[in-house]
PDB file of C-alpha atoms in Angstrom:
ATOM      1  CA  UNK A   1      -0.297  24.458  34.139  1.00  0.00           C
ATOM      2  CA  UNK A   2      -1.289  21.802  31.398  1.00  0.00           C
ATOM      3  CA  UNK A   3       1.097  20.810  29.080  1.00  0.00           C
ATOM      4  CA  UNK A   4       0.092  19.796  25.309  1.00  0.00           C
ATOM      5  CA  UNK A   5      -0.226  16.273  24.605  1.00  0.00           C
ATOM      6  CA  UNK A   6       2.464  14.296  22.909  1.00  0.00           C
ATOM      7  CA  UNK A   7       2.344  14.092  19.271  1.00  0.00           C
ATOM      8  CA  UNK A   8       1.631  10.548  18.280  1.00  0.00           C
ATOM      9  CA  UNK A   9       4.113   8.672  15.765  1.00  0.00           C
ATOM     10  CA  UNK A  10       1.596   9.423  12.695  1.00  0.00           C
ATOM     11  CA  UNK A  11       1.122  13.253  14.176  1.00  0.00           C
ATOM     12  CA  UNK A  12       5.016  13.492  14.236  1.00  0.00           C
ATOM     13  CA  UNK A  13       5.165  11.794  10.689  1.00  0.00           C
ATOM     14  CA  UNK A  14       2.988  14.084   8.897  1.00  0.00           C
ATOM     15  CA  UNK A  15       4.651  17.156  10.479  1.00  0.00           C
ATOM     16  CA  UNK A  16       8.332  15.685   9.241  1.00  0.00           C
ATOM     17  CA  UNK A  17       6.536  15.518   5.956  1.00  0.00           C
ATOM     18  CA  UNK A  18       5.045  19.139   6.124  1.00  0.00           C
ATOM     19  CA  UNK A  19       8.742  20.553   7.618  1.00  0.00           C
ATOM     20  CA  UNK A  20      10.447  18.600   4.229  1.00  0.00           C
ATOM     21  CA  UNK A  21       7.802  19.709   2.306  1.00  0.00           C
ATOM     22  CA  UNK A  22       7.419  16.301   0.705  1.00  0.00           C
ATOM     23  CA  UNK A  23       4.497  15.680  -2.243  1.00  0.00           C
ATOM     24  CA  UNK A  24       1.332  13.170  -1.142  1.00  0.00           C
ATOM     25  CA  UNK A  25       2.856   9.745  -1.099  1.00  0.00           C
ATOM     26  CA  UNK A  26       0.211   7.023  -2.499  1.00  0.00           C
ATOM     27  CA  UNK A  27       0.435   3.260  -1.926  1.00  0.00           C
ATOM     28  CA  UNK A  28      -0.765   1.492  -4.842  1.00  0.00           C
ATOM     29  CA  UNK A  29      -2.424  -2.030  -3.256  1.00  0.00           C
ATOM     30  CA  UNK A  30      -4.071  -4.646  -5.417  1.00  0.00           C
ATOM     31  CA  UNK A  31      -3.812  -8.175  -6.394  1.00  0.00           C
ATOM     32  CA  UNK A  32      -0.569  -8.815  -7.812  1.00  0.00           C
ATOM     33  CA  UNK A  33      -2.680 -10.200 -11.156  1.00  0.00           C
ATOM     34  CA  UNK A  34      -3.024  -6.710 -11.967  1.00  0.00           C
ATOM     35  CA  UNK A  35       1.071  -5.903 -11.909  1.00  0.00           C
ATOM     36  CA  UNK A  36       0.678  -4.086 -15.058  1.00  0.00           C
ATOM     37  CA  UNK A  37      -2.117  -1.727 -14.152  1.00  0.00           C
ATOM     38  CA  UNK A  38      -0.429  -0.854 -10.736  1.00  0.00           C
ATOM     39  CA  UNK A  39       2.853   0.200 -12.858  1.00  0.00           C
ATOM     40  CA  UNK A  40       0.362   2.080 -14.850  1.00  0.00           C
ATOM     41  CA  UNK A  41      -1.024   4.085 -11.901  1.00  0.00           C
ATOM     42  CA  UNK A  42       2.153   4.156 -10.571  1.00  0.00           C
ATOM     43  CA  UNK A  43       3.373   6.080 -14.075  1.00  0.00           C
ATOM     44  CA  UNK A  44       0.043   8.403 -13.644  1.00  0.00           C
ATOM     45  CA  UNK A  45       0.506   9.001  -9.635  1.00  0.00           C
ATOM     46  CA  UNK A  46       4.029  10.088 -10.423  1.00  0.00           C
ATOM     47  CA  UNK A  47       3.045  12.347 -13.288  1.00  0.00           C
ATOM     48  CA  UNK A  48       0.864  13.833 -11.028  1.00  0.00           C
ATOM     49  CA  UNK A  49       3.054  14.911  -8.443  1.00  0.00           C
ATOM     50  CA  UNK A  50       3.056  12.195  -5.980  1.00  0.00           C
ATOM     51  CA  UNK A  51       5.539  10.032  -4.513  1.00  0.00           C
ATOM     52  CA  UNK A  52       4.516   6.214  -5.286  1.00  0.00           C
ATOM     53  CA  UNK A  53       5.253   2.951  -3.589  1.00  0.00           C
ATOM     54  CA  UNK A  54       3.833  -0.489  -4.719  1.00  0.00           C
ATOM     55  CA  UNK A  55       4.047  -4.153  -4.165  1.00  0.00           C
ATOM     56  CA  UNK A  56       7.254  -5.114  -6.065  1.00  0.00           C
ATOM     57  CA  UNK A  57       7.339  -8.587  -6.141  1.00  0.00           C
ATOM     58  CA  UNK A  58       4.470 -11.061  -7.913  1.00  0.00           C
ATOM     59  CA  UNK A  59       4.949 -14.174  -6.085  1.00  0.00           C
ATOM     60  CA  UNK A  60       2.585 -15.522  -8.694  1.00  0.00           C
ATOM     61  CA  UNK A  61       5.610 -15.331 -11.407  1.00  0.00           C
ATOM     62  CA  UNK A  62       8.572 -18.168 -11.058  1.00  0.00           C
ATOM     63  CA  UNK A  63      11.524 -16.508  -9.412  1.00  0.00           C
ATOM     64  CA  UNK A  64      14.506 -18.068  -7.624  1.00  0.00           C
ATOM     65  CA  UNK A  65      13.765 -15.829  -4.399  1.00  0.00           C
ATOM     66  CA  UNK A  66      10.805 -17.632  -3.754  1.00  0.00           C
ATOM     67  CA  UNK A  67      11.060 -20.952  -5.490  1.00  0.00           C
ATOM     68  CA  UNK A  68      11.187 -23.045  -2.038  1.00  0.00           C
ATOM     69  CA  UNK A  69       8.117 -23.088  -0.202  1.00  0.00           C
ATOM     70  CA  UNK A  70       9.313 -22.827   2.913  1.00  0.00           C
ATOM     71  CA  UNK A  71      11.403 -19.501   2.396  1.00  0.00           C
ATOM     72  CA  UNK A  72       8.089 -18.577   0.079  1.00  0.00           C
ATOM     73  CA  UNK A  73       5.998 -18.232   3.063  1.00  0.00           C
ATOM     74  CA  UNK A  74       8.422 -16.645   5.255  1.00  0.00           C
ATOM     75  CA  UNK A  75       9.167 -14.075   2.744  1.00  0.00           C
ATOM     76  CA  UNK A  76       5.144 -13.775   1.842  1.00  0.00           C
ATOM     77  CA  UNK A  77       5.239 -12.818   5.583  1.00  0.00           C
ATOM     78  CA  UNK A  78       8.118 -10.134   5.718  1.00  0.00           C
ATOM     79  CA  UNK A  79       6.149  -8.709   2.249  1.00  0.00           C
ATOM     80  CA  UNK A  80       2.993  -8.249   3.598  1.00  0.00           C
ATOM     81  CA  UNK A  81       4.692  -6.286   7.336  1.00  0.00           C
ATOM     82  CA  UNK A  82       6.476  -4.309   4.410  1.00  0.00           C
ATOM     83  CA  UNK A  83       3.181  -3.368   2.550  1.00  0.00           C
ATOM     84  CA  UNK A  84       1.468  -2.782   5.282  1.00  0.00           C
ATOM     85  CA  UNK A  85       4.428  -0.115   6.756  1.00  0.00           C
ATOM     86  CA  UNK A  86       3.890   1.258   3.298  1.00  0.00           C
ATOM     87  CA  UNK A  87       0.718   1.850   3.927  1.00  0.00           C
ATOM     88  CA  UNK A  88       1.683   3.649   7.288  1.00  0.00           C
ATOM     89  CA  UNK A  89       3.740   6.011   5.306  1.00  0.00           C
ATOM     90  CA  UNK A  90       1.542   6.829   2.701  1.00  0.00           C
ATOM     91  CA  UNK A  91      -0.990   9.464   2.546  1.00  0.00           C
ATOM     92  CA  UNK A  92      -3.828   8.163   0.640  1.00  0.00           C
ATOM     93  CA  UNK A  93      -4.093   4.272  -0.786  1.00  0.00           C
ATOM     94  CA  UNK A  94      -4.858   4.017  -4.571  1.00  0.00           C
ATOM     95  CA  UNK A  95      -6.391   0.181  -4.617  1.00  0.00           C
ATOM     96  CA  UNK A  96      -5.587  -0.913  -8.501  1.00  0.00           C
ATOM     97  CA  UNK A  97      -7.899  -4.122  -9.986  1.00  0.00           C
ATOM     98  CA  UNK A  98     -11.626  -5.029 -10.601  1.00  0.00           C
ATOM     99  CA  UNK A  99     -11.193  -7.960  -8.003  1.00  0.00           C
ATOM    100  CA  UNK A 100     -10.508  -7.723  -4.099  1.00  0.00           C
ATOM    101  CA  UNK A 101      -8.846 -11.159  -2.723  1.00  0.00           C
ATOM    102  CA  UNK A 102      -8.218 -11.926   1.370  1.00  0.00           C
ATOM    103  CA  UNK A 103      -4.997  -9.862   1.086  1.00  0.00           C
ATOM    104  CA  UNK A 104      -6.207  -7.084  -0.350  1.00  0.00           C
ATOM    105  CA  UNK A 105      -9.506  -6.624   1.211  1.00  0.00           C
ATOM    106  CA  UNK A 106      -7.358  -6.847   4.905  1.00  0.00           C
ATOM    107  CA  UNK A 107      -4.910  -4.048   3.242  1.00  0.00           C
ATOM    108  CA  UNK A 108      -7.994  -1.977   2.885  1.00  0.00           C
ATOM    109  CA  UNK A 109      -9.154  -2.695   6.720  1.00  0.00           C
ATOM    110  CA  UNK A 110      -5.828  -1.663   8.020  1.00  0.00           C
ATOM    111  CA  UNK A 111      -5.898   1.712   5.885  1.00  0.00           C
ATOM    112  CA  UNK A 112      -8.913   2.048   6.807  1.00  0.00           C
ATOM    113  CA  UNK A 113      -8.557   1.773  10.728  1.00  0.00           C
ATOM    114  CA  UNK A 114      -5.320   3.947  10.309  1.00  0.00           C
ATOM    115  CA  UNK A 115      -7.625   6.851   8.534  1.00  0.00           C
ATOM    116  CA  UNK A 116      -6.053   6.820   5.534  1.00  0.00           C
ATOM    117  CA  UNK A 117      -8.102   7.881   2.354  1.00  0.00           C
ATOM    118  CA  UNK A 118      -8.662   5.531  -0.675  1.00  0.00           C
ATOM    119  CA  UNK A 119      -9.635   5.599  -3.814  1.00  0.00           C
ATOM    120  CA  UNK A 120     -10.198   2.597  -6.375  1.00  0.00           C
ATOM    121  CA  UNK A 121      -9.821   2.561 -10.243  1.00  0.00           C
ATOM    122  CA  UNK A 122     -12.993   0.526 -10.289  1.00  0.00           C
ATOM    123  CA  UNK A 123     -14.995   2.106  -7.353  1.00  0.00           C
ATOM    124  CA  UNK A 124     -17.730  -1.268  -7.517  1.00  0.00           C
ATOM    125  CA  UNK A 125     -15.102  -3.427  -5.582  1.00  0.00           C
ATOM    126  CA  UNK A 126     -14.816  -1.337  -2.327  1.00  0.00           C
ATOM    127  CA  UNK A 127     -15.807  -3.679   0.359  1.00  0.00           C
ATOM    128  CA  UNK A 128     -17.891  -0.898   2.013  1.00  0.00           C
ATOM    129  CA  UNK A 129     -19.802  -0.050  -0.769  1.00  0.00           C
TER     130      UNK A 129
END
């Protein structure tokens, strides 16, 4: 007698989503240059129904959390394993901006490997177009 596979971490995921009954969830990615568009489609997302995560810090902008370089690049790190684990636990990516940079372009790979759909507010930048 056979027994069913094991469901893999994303399988078991989306099924905890299904039992909780929980909306899409959409990761807003983009260059942080376009802050104010993401909260934008973050305001639109949400009005739509969906639950919305997004990059949260602009490195770009002085702030005391990342005002030494050495504890800048470190964090950079630890930001970009968190964005990418948001991408994990999304459902679709939403990819905010008119311009794709290194980070963002390799945020689209990894959704893209993982499956996940995406859409872009300015469908000309998609790498694989």
């Amino acid at each position: 007698m056979s027994h069913p596979a094991p469901l893999t971490p994303e399988e078991q995921l989306a099924a905890a989503k299904k039992l909780l009954s929980l909306p899409r969830v959409v990761v807003i990615c983009g260059s942080t240059r376009f802050m104010a568009e993401m909260t934008e489609a973050d305001l639109r997302e949400t009005a739509a129904g969906k639950i919305v995560v997004k990059p949260a810090c602009d490195m770009k902008s002085r702030h005391e959390l990342w005002a030494d370089p050495v504890e800048a690049e470190a964090l950079k790190a630890r930001l970009d394993d968190l964005h990418r684990a948001k991408i994990r636990l999304a459902d679709e990516v939403l990819v905010v901006g008119d311009y794709i940079g290194d980070s963002t372009r390799a945020e689209i790979s990894y959704a893209r490997s993982l499956g996940k759909p995406i859409r872009f507010t300015h469908p000309e930048v998609d790498p694989a177009a």
